[in-house]
Short mmCIF file of N, CA and C in Angstrom, two decimals:
data_model
loop_
_atom_site.label_atom_id
_atom_site.label_comp_id
_atom_site.label_asym_id
_atom_site.label_seq_id
_atom_site.Cartn_x
_atom_site.Cartn_y
_atom_site.Cartn_z
N MET A 1 13.49 -14.84 36.92
CA MET A 1 13.58 -15.08 38.24
C MET A 1 13.14 -14.06 38.93
N GLU A 2 12.64 -13.89 39.97
CA GLU A 2 12.46 -12.68 41.02
C GLU A 2 13.47 -11.81 41.04
N ASP A 3 14.60 -12.13 41.36
CA ASP A 3 15.58 -11.35 41.40
C ASP A 3 16.08 -10.55 40.61
N GLY A 4 15.66 -11.13 39.44
CA GLY A 4 15.96 -10.31 37.95
C GLY A 4 17.21 -11.17 37.30
N THR A 5 17.70 -12.06 37.80
CA THR A 5 18.86 -12.84 37.01
C THR A 5 17.99 -13.62 35.89
N MET A 6 18.75 -14.45 34.79
CA MET A 6 18.21 -15.00 34.00
C MET A 6 19.37 -16.45 34.32
N ARG A 7 18.29 -17.65 33.93
CA ARG A 7 18.94 -18.96 33.95
C ARG A 7 17.89 -19.84 32.76
N GLN A 8 19.20 -20.39 32.27
CA GLN A 8 18.56 -21.92 30.74
C GLN A 8 17.67 -22.43 31.25
N ILE A 9 16.97 -22.49 30.44
CA ILE A 9 15.85 -23.42 30.97
C ILE A 9 15.84 -24.22 29.71
N ASP A 10 15.37 -25.50 29.15
CA ASP A 10 15.57 -26.64 28.60
C ASP A 10 13.84 -26.81 27.32
N ASP A 11 13.10 -26.06 27.57
CA ASP A 11 11.55 -26.60 26.96
C ASP A 11 11.91 -25.46 26.03
N THR A 12 12.20 -26.25 24.94
CA THR A 12 12.40 -25.39 23.65
C THR A 12 11.48 -26.52 22.48
N THR A 13 10.66 -27.39 22.98
CA THR A 13 9.96 -28.08 21.80
C THR A 13 8.89 -27.00 20.88
N ALA A 14 9.11 -27.23 19.78
CA ALA A 14 8.21 -26.55 18.89
C ALA A 14 6.39 -26.57 19.15
N SER A 15 6.27 -27.47 19.75
CA SER A 15 4.80 -27.22 20.58
C SER A 15 4.59 -26.25 21.33
N SER A 16 5.93 -25.85 22.02
CA SER A 16 5.41 -24.79 23.21
C SER A 16 5.75 -23.58 22.94
N LEU A 17 6.29 -23.11 21.73
CA LEU A 17 6.90 -21.91 20.88
C LEU A 17 5.47 -21.65 19.42
N SER A 18 4.69 -20.63 20.20
CA SER A 18 3.92 -19.87 19.13
C SER A 18 4.48 -19.24 17.62
N THR A 19 5.70 -18.51 17.87
CA THR A 19 6.49 -17.99 16.78
C THR A 19 7.79 -18.38 16.87
N PRO A 20 8.38 -18.57 15.29
CA PRO A 20 9.93 -18.79 15.77
C PRO A 20 10.81 -17.71 16.63
N THR A 21 10.22 -16.62 16.98
CA THR A 21 11.42 -15.69 17.16
C THR A 21 11.09 -16.21 19.06
N ASP A 22 9.76 -16.94 19.65
CA ASP A 22 9.59 -16.82 20.56
C ASP A 22 10.79 -18.01 21.34
N ALA A 23 11.17 -18.83 20.44
CA ALA A 23 12.54 -19.92 20.74
C ALA A 23 13.63 -19.47 21.62
N THR A 24 14.26 -17.92 20.78
CA THR A 24 15.23 -17.42 21.94
C THR A 24 14.94 -16.80 23.25
N ALA A 25 13.65 -16.37 22.93
CA ALA A 25 13.25 -15.74 23.81
C ALA A 25 12.87 -16.84 25.29
N SER A 26 11.86 -17.89 25.08
CA SER A 26 11.96 -18.49 25.88
C SER A 26 12.84 -19.84 26.54
N THR A 27 13.92 -19.53 26.07
CA THR A 27 14.78 -20.49 26.38
C THR A 27 15.97 -19.57 27.74
N ILE A 28 15.19 -18.64 27.99
CA ILE A 28 15.59 -17.66 29.27
C ILE A 28 14.81 -17.64 29.87
N ALA A 29 14.53 -18.29 30.90
CA ALA A 29 13.83 -17.82 31.92
C ALA A 29 13.54 -16.17 32.40
N GLY A 30 12.25 -15.44 32.16
CA GLY A 30 12.31 -13.81 32.41
C GLY A 30 12.52 -13.56 30.70
N GLY A 31 12.90 -13.97 29.89
CA GLY A 31 13.16 -13.35 28.24
C GLY A 31 12.10 -12.58 27.81
N ARG A 32 11.56 -12.75 27.89
CA ARG A 32 10.22 -11.95 27.69
C ARG A 32 9.84 -10.74 28.73
N ALA A 33 10.21 -11.08 30.19
CA ALA A 33 10.21 -9.48 30.74
C ALA A 33 10.73 -8.82 30.12
N TYR A 34 12.24 -9.19 29.59
CA TYR A 34 13.30 -8.44 29.70
C TYR A 34 12.93 -7.22 28.16
N MET A 35 12.69 -8.56 27.19
CA MET A 35 12.18 -7.95 26.15
C MET A 35 10.77 -6.67 25.94
N ALA A 36 10.12 -6.98 27.24
CA ALA A 36 8.94 -5.84 27.38
C ALA A 36 9.87 -4.80 27.99
N ASP A 37 10.55 -5.03 29.00
CA ASP A 37 11.51 -4.04 29.63
C ASP A 37 12.02 -2.83 28.42
N VAL A 38 12.56 -3.71 27.52
CA VAL A 38 13.52 -3.34 26.22
C VAL A 38 12.17 -2.76 25.78
N ALA A 39 11.21 -2.67 25.30
CA ALA A 39 9.72 -2.59 24.42
C ALA A 39 9.68 -0.99 24.96
N ARG A 40 9.24 -0.90 26.33
CA ARG A 40 9.01 0.12 27.31
C ARG A 40 10.27 1.18 27.23
N ARG A 41 11.37 0.69 27.06
CA ARG A 41 12.34 1.59 27.17
C ARG A 41 12.45 2.52 25.58
N LEU A 42 12.03 1.71 24.61
CA LEU A 42 12.75 2.23 23.24
C LEU A 42 11.49 2.96 22.58
N ALA A 43 10.58 2.72 23.14
CA ALA A 43 9.21 3.42 22.59
C ALA A 43 9.08 4.62 22.50
N PRO A 44 9.85 5.54 22.99
CA PRO A 44 9.70 6.81 23.20
C PRO A 44 10.24 7.54 21.88
N TYR A 45 11.30 6.24 21.20
CA TYR A 45 12.29 7.03 19.92
C TYR A 45 11.75 6.65 19.02
N PHE A 46 10.10 5.82 18.73
CA PHE A 46 10.15 5.68 17.38
C PHE A 46 8.51 6.58 17.21
N ALA A 47 8.66 6.98 16.31
CA ALA A 47 7.10 8.11 15.66
C ALA A 47 5.87 7.18 15.67
N ARG A 48 5.86 6.14 15.11
CA ARG A 48 4.87 5.35 14.76
C ARG A 48 4.97 3.53 15.66
N SER A 49 4.02 3.13 15.91
CA SER A 49 3.91 2.15 16.24
C SER A 49 3.85 0.81 15.77
N GLN A 50 4.23 1.21 14.36
CA GLN A 50 5.03 -0.26 13.30
C GLN A 50 6.02 -0.16 13.85
N SER A 51 6.73 0.80 13.63
CA SER A 51 8.17 1.06 13.73
C SER A 51 8.57 0.13 14.83
N ARG A 52 8.11 0.86 16.25
CA ARG A 52 7.97 0.05 17.68
C ARG A 52 8.12 -1.82 17.40
N ASP A 53 7.19 -1.98 16.91
CA ASP A 53 6.87 -3.58 16.51
C ASP A 53 8.29 -4.20 15.57
N ARG A 54 8.49 -3.14 14.50
CA ARG A 54 9.61 -3.87 13.59
C ARG A 54 10.72 -3.94 14.74
N VAL A 55 11.28 -3.08 15.42
CA VAL A 55 12.21 -2.92 16.14
C VAL A 55 12.40 -3.96 17.13
N LEU A 56 11.15 -4.61 17.65
CA LEU A 56 11.30 -5.73 18.42
C LEU A 56 11.53 -6.71 17.74
N ALA A 57 11.16 -7.35 16.86
CA ALA A 57 11.05 -8.51 15.78
C ALA A 57 12.72 -8.40 15.28
N TYR A 58 13.24 -6.93 15.43
CA TYR A 58 14.59 -7.32 14.53
C TYR A 58 15.17 -7.61 15.70
N LEU A 59 15.07 -6.70 16.59
CA LEU A 59 16.25 -7.47 18.08
C LEU A 59 16.38 -8.72 18.21
N ARG A 60 15.01 -9.52 18.46
CA ARG A 60 14.78 -10.90 18.51
C ARG A 60 15.43 -11.75 17.46
N GLY A 61 15.14 -10.97 16.21
CA GLY A 61 16.11 -11.44 15.15
C GLY A 61 17.71 -11.94 15.65
N LEU A 62 18.16 -10.42 15.81
CA LEU A 62 19.42 -10.67 16.01
C LEU A 62 19.97 -11.37 17.10
N LEU A 63 19.18 -11.60 18.26
CA LEU A 63 19.60 -12.57 19.50
C LEU A 63 19.36 -13.93 18.92
N SER A 64 18.28 -14.00 17.82
CA SER A 64 18.21 -15.84 17.86
C SER A 64 19.63 -16.37 17.14
N GLU A 65 19.52 -17.49 17.03
CA GLU A 65 20.23 -18.74 16.85
C GLU A 65 20.67 -18.44 15.43
N ALA A 66 20.50 -17.56 14.93
CA ALA A 66 20.23 -17.37 13.18
C ALA A 66 21.71 -17.48 13.20
N GLU A 67 22.40 -18.29 12.14
CA GLU A 67 23.88 -17.92 11.65
C GLU A 67 24.82 -16.75 11.05
N ARG A 68 23.75 -15.99 10.49
CA ARG A 68 24.13 -14.93 9.65
C ARG A 68 22.63 -13.98 10.21
N LYS A 69 23.31 -12.88 9.87
CA LYS A 69 22.17 -12.02 11.38
C LYS A 69 21.87 -10.55 9.68
N ASN A 70 22.13 -10.93 8.55
CA ASN A 70 21.58 -9.81 7.45
C ASN A 70 20.20 -10.19 7.45
N SER A 71 19.56 -8.52 6.68
CA SER A 71 18.03 -9.08 6.64
C SER A 71 17.39 -9.76 6.17
N TRP A 72 17.69 -10.53 5.33
CA TRP A 72 17.55 -11.73 4.59
C TRP A 72 17.03 -12.94 6.04
N GLN A 73 17.96 -13.39 6.50
CA GLN A 73 18.25 -14.40 7.41
C GLN A 73 17.21 -13.97 8.95
N VAL A 74 17.79 -12.57 9.36
CA VAL A 74 16.74 -12.00 10.39
C VAL A 74 15.23 -12.13 10.09
N ALA A 75 14.60 -11.55 8.65
CA ALA A 75 13.20 -11.97 8.38
C ALA A 75 12.90 -13.39 8.41
N GLU A 76 13.78 -14.25 7.80
CA GLU A 76 13.28 -15.68 7.78
C GLU A 76 13.11 -16.27 9.29
N VAL A 77 13.99 -15.64 10.45
CA VAL A 77 13.51 -16.24 11.69
C VAL A 77 12.56 -15.65 11.94
N CYS A 78 12.17 -14.48 11.72
CA CYS A 78 10.78 -13.84 12.21
C CYS A 78 9.73 -14.11 11.67
N GLY A 79 9.86 -15.14 11.01
CA GLY A 79 8.64 -15.50 9.79
C GLY A 79 8.03 -14.44 9.20
N GLU A 80 9.04 -13.41 8.36
CA GLU A 80 8.61 -12.86 7.25
C GLU A 80 8.82 -13.25 6.10
N PRO A 81 7.94 -12.78 5.27
CA PRO A 81 8.39 -13.62 3.71
C PRO A 81 9.62 -12.64 3.18
N THR A 82 9.75 -11.79 3.54
CA THR A 82 10.72 -10.41 2.70
C THR A 82 11.51 -9.57 3.85
N PRO A 83 12.62 -9.17 3.54
CA PRO A 83 13.46 -7.95 4.40
C PRO A 83 13.04 -6.85 4.42
N TYR A 84 11.79 -6.71 3.57
CA TYR A 84 11.94 -5.25 2.90
C TYR A 84 11.45 -4.41 4.22
N GLY A 85 10.07 -5.07 5.34
CA GLY A 85 10.18 -4.21 6.39
C GLY A 85 11.07 -4.02 7.18
N PHE A 86 12.49 -4.69 7.60
CA PHE A 86 13.53 -4.27 8.13
C PHE A 86 14.25 -3.75 7.61
N GLN A 87 14.31 -3.62 6.29
CA GLN A 87 15.18 -2.49 5.44
C GLN A 87 14.33 -1.07 5.56
N TYR A 88 13.20 -1.43 5.71
CA TYR A 88 12.33 0.07 5.63
C TYR A 88 12.73 0.57 7.10
N LEU A 89 12.65 -0.16 8.47
CA LEU A 89 12.93 0.57 9.29
C LEU A 89 14.58 1.07 9.54
N LEU A 90 15.39 0.24 8.40
CA LEU A 90 16.96 0.68 9.07
C LEU A 90 16.85 1.68 7.98
N SER A 91 16.67 2.02 7.27
CA SER A 91 16.66 2.94 6.03
C SER A 91 15.94 4.07 6.18
N ARG A 92 14.89 4.16 5.83
CA ARG A 92 13.70 5.10 6.17
C ARG A 92 12.74 5.54 7.22
N ALA A 93 12.47 4.95 8.23
CA ALA A 93 11.56 5.05 9.05
C ALA A 93 12.37 6.25 10.27
N ASP A 94 11.02 6.59 10.64
CA ASP A 94 11.08 8.08 12.03
C ASP A 94 11.46 7.57 12.98
N TRP A 95 12.93 7.30 13.02
CA TRP A 95 13.66 7.27 14.47
C TRP A 95 15.07 7.53 14.69
N ASP A 96 15.57 7.77 16.32
CA ASP A 96 16.70 8.31 16.22
C ASP A 96 17.58 7.06 17.04
N ALA A 97 18.41 6.72 15.39
CA ALA A 97 19.49 5.41 15.99
C ALA A 97 20.34 5.98 16.83
N ASP A 98 21.28 6.93 17.11
CA ASP A 98 22.15 7.03 18.31
C ASP A 98 21.20 6.85 19.52
N ALA A 99 19.81 7.84 19.48
CA ALA A 99 19.28 7.75 20.98
C ALA A 99 19.13 6.29 21.20
N VAL A 100 18.49 4.96 20.58
CA VAL A 100 18.27 3.80 20.67
C VAL A 100 19.59 3.52 21.17
N ARG A 101 20.48 3.60 20.39
CA ARG A 101 21.66 2.99 20.81
C ARG A 101 22.21 3.28 22.34
N ASP A 102 22.06 4.83 22.34
CA ASP A 102 22.51 5.07 24.08
C ASP A 102 21.64 4.36 25.19
N GLU A 103 20.33 4.26 24.66
CA GLU A 103 19.30 3.71 25.82
C GLU A 103 19.81 1.94 25.87
N LEU A 104 19.61 1.39 24.97
CA LEU A 104 20.51 0.23 24.76
C LEU A 104 21.94 0.01 25.19
N ARG A 105 22.51 1.07 25.45
CA ARG A 105 23.94 0.77 26.02
C ARG A 105 23.68 1.07 27.58
N THR A 106 23.04 2.15 28.15
CA THR A 106 22.62 2.21 29.61
C THR A 106 21.72 0.70 30.23
N TYR A 107 21.08 0.18 28.85
CA TYR A 107 19.92 -0.79 29.59
C TYR A 107 21.18 -2.14 29.81
N SER A 108 22.03 -2.18 28.66
CA SER A 108 23.31 -3.16 28.80
C SER A 108 24.24 -3.16 29.83
N MET A 109 24.28 -1.76 30.26
CA MET A 109 25.17 -1.39 31.67
C MET A 109 24.88 -2.05 32.54
N GLN A 110 23.30 -1.60 32.86
CA GLN A 110 22.60 -2.28 34.42
C GLN A 110 22.78 -3.22 34.33
N HIS A 111 22.89 -4.58 33.54
CA HIS A 111 22.51 -5.72 33.39
C HIS A 111 24.29 -6.38 33.66
N LEU A 112 25.06 -5.78 32.75
CA LEU A 112 26.03 -6.36 32.40
C LEU A 112 27.50 -5.59 33.05
N GLY A 113 27.09 -4.67 33.72
CA GLY A 113 28.42 -3.94 34.25
C GLY A 113 28.89 -4.66 35.39
N ASP A 114 30.39 -4.40 35.25
CA ASP A 114 31.14 -5.49 36.44
C ASP A 114 32.01 -4.96 36.81
N PRO A 115 32.93 -4.91 37.54
CA PRO A 115 34.16 -3.97 37.78
C PRO A 115 35.31 -4.71 37.20
N ASN A 116 34.78 -6.13 36.23
CA ASN A 116 35.99 -6.41 35.55
C ASN A 116 36.19 -6.40 34.14
N GLY A 117 35.09 -5.67 33.93
CA GLY A 117 34.29 -5.21 32.42
C GLY A 117 35.28 -4.43 31.99
N VAL A 118 36.18 -4.60 30.29
CA VAL A 118 36.89 -4.18 29.88
C VAL A 118 36.55 -3.45 28.41
N LEU A 119 36.85 -2.38 27.87
CA LEU A 119 36.69 -2.13 26.56
C LEU A 119 37.31 -2.66 25.58
N VAL A 120 36.50 -2.93 24.34
CA VAL A 120 37.53 -3.65 23.17
C VAL A 120 37.38 -2.74 22.13
N LEU A 121 38.25 -2.35 21.40
CA LEU A 121 38.55 -1.59 20.21
C LEU A 121 38.84 -2.66 19.07
N ASP A 122 38.13 -2.34 18.03
CA ASP A 122 38.73 -3.51 16.83
C ASP A 122 37.95 -2.81 15.64
N GLU A 123 39.16 -2.61 14.70
CA GLU A 123 38.95 -2.29 13.29
C GLU A 123 39.15 -3.25 12.34
N THR A 124 37.93 -3.57 11.48
CA THR A 124 37.94 -4.62 11.05
C THR A 124 37.77 -3.96 9.70
N GLY A 125 38.39 -4.59 8.44
CA GLY A 125 38.35 -4.51 7.23
C GLY A 125 37.48 -5.63 6.34
N PHE A 126 36.67 -4.58 5.62
CA PHE A 126 35.60 -5.79 4.67
C PHE A 126 35.73 -5.86 3.34
N LEU A 127 35.92 -6.82 2.67
CA LEU A 127 36.12 -7.09 1.54
C LEU A 127 35.27 -6.45 0.37
N LYS A 128 35.12 -5.51 -0.52
CA LYS A 128 33.73 -5.19 -1.29
C LYS A 128 34.47 -5.45 -2.91
N LYS A 129 33.69 -6.30 -3.45
CA LYS A 129 34.07 -6.26 -4.67
C LYS A 129 33.17 -5.33 -5.50
N ALA A 130 32.07 -4.76 -4.86
CA ALA A 130 31.36 -3.52 -5.78
C ALA A 130 31.92 -2.34 -5.68
N SER A 131 31.39 -1.69 -7.12
CA SER A 131 32.46 -0.46 -7.35
C SER A 131 31.45 0.68 -6.51
N HIS A 132 30.23 0.25 -5.95
CA HIS A 132 29.35 1.21 -5.38
C HIS A 132 29.07 1.36 -3.95
N SER A 133 29.98 0.65 -3.17
CA SER A 133 29.73 0.54 -1.46
C SER A 133 30.28 1.67 -0.97
N ALA A 134 29.74 2.14 0.09
CA ALA A 134 29.89 3.25 0.58
C ALA A 134 31.57 3.20 1.35
N GLY A 135 32.27 4.38 2.00
CA GLY A 135 33.35 4.31 2.13
C GLY A 135 34.58 3.50 1.83
N VAL A 136 34.26 3.01 0.67
CA VAL A 136 35.69 2.16 0.35
C VAL A 136 36.91 2.98 -0.11
N GLY A 137 37.88 2.29 0.17
CA GLY A 137 39.60 2.79 -0.40
C GLY A 137 39.92 2.41 -1.58
N PRO A 138 40.87 3.22 -2.02
CA PRO A 138 41.43 2.25 -3.11
C PRO A 138 41.30 1.11 -3.39
N PRO A 139 41.37 0.78 -4.61
CA PRO A 139 41.12 -0.90 -4.89
C PRO A 139 42.57 -1.53 -4.13
N ILE A 140 42.43 -2.79 -3.71
CA ILE A 140 43.89 -3.17 -3.30
C ILE A 140 44.03 -4.94 -3.99
N GLN A 141 44.74 -5.10 -4.06
CA GLN A 141 46.28 -6.11 -4.60
C GLN A 141 46.14 -7.21 -3.78
N ARG A 142 45.52 -8.61 -4.02
CA ARG A 142 46.11 -10.23 -3.17
C ARG A 142 46.46 -10.92 -4.14
N ASN A 143 47.68 -10.85 -3.82
CA ASN A 143 48.61 -12.15 -4.54
C ASN A 143 48.75 -11.74 -5.84
N GLY A 144 48.92 -10.71 -5.97
CA GLY A 144 48.97 -9.76 -7.40
C GLY A 144 48.14 -9.68 -8.36
N ARG A 145 47.01 -9.73 -7.85
CA ARG A 145 45.48 -10.08 -8.16
C ARG A 145 44.73 -8.56 -8.02
N GLN A 146 43.76 -7.85 -8.81
CA GLN A 146 43.19 -6.79 -7.89
C GLN A 146 41.99 -7.74 -7.28
N GLY A 147 42.07 -7.28 -5.93
CA GLY A 147 41.56 -8.64 -4.84
C GLY A 147 40.00 -7.08 -4.51
N GLY A 148 39.56 -6.13 -5.07
CA GLY A 148 38.31 -5.53 -4.58
C GLY A 148 38.90 -4.42 -4.02
N GLN A 149 37.71 -3.58 -3.40
CA GLN A 149 38.35 -2.76 -2.21
C GLN A 149 37.74 -3.17 -0.71
N LEU A 150 38.54 -1.91 0.06
CA LEU A 150 38.59 -2.32 1.50
C LEU A 150 37.45 -1.12 2.12
N GLN A 151 36.61 -1.90 3.22
CA GLN A 151 35.90 -0.84 3.58
C GLN A 151 36.45 -1.03 5.27
N ILE A 152 36.36 -0.09 5.89
CA ILE A 152 36.82 -0.24 7.19
C ILE A 152 35.72 0.17 8.29
N GLY A 153 35.69 -0.60 9.37
CA GLY A 153 34.71 -0.23 10.27
C GLY A 153 35.44 -0.28 11.71
N VAL A 154 35.21 0.51 12.84
CA VAL A 154 35.76 0.78 13.86
C VAL A 154 34.47 0.58 14.62
N PHE A 155 34.88 -0.57 16.16
CA PHE A 155 33.93 -0.97 16.75
C PHE A 155 34.08 -1.15 18.21
N LEU A 156 33.57 -0.21 18.59
CA LEU A 156 34.01 -0.22 20.43
C LEU A 156 32.80 -1.35 21.54
N SER A 157 33.32 -2.28 22.00
CA SER A 157 32.42 -2.90 22.95
C SER A 157 32.86 -2.93 24.42
N TYR A 158 32.06 -3.52 25.25
CA TYR A 158 32.43 -3.84 26.25
C TYR A 158 31.87 -5.10 26.24
N ALA A 159 33.02 -5.88 27.47
CA ALA A 159 33.16 -7.16 27.96
C ALA A 159 33.26 -7.17 29.23
N SER A 160 32.32 -7.71 30.04
CA SER A 160 32.55 -8.65 31.42
C SER A 160 32.19 -10.02 31.42
N PRO A 161 32.20 -10.21 32.63
CA PRO A 161 32.42 -11.75 32.80
C PRO A 161 30.91 -12.25 32.94
N LEU A 162 29.83 -11.35 32.50
CA LEU A 162 28.63 -11.49 32.67
C LEU A 162 28.11 -11.10 31.20
N GLY A 163 28.82 -10.84 30.14
CA GLY A 163 28.74 -10.80 28.66
C GLY A 163 29.21 -9.25 28.25
N ARG A 164 28.64 -9.54 26.92
CA ARG A 164 29.34 -8.34 26.16
C ARG A 164 28.43 -7.94 25.22
N PHE A 165 28.73 -6.37 25.12
CA PHE A 165 27.75 -5.98 24.00
C PHE A 165 28.49 -4.82 23.24
N LEU A 166 28.04 -4.62 22.07
CA LEU A 166 28.49 -3.20 21.67
C LEU A 166 27.87 -1.99 21.93
N LEU A 167 29.27 -1.04 22.03
CA LEU A 167 28.88 0.32 22.40
C LEU A 167 28.48 1.35 21.52
N ASP A 168 29.49 1.26 19.98
CA ASP A 168 29.53 2.05 19.19
C ASP A 168 30.55 1.88 17.66
N ARG A 169 29.96 2.00 16.76
CA ARG A 169 30.31 1.77 15.26
C ARG A 169 30.90 2.90 14.98
N GLU A 170 31.58 2.94 13.29
CA GLU A 170 31.81 4.21 12.60
C GLU A 170 31.99 3.46 11.57
N LEU A 171 31.88 3.56 10.42
CA LEU A 171 32.49 3.54 9.25
C LEU A 171 33.78 4.18 9.00
N TYR A 172 34.57 3.93 8.32
CA TYR A 172 35.83 4.81 8.26
C TYR A 172 35.50 5.29 6.87
N LEU A 173 35.44 6.18 6.38
CA LEU A 173 35.50 7.20 5.18
C LEU A 173 36.55 7.60 4.77
N PRO A 174 37.16 7.67 3.48
CA PRO A 174 38.28 8.07 3.21
C PRO A 174 38.46 9.24 2.88
N GLN A 175 39.18 10.11 2.89
CA GLN A 175 38.70 11.93 2.96
C GLN A 175 38.55 11.89 0.91
N GLU A 176 39.17 11.44 0.28
CA GLU A 176 39.28 11.26 -1.11
C GLU A 176 37.78 11.83 -1.90
#
């Protein structure tokens, strides 16, 4: 919309969408304009155009209606046959993850900041059965049986009446 606000529209028929990821962007009037703004803001943080394109596809996948958001599901939503491009982006591509996080935080605060906003701190444990996961503590027992190892993630989010977003994350690594 002209005033920069988003509103829900109903035209999400398959014939009106050219790619699977257009579904999410087209359900919000101005969604493509918001993604173009994000693309412009993130471009300086990526050394190669392929990485810039891939991160935008990845963001569209994360914002999609997919039930789970791992690399396989995001690749499927984006029409990719495998997740290898996203895995390359996340593990080996030349970009500054902290600078991108900071830029997205600034962008999000500009659109979702509100005097009634609050910070939300969450410590979440992830049960890992593999013995080679990063940051796992000693094996834990559940109901008298060995249950695996626990990985702890700490997440800081912002929530307001206008929406919510992740500010930062950290994987707790035991000192052992």
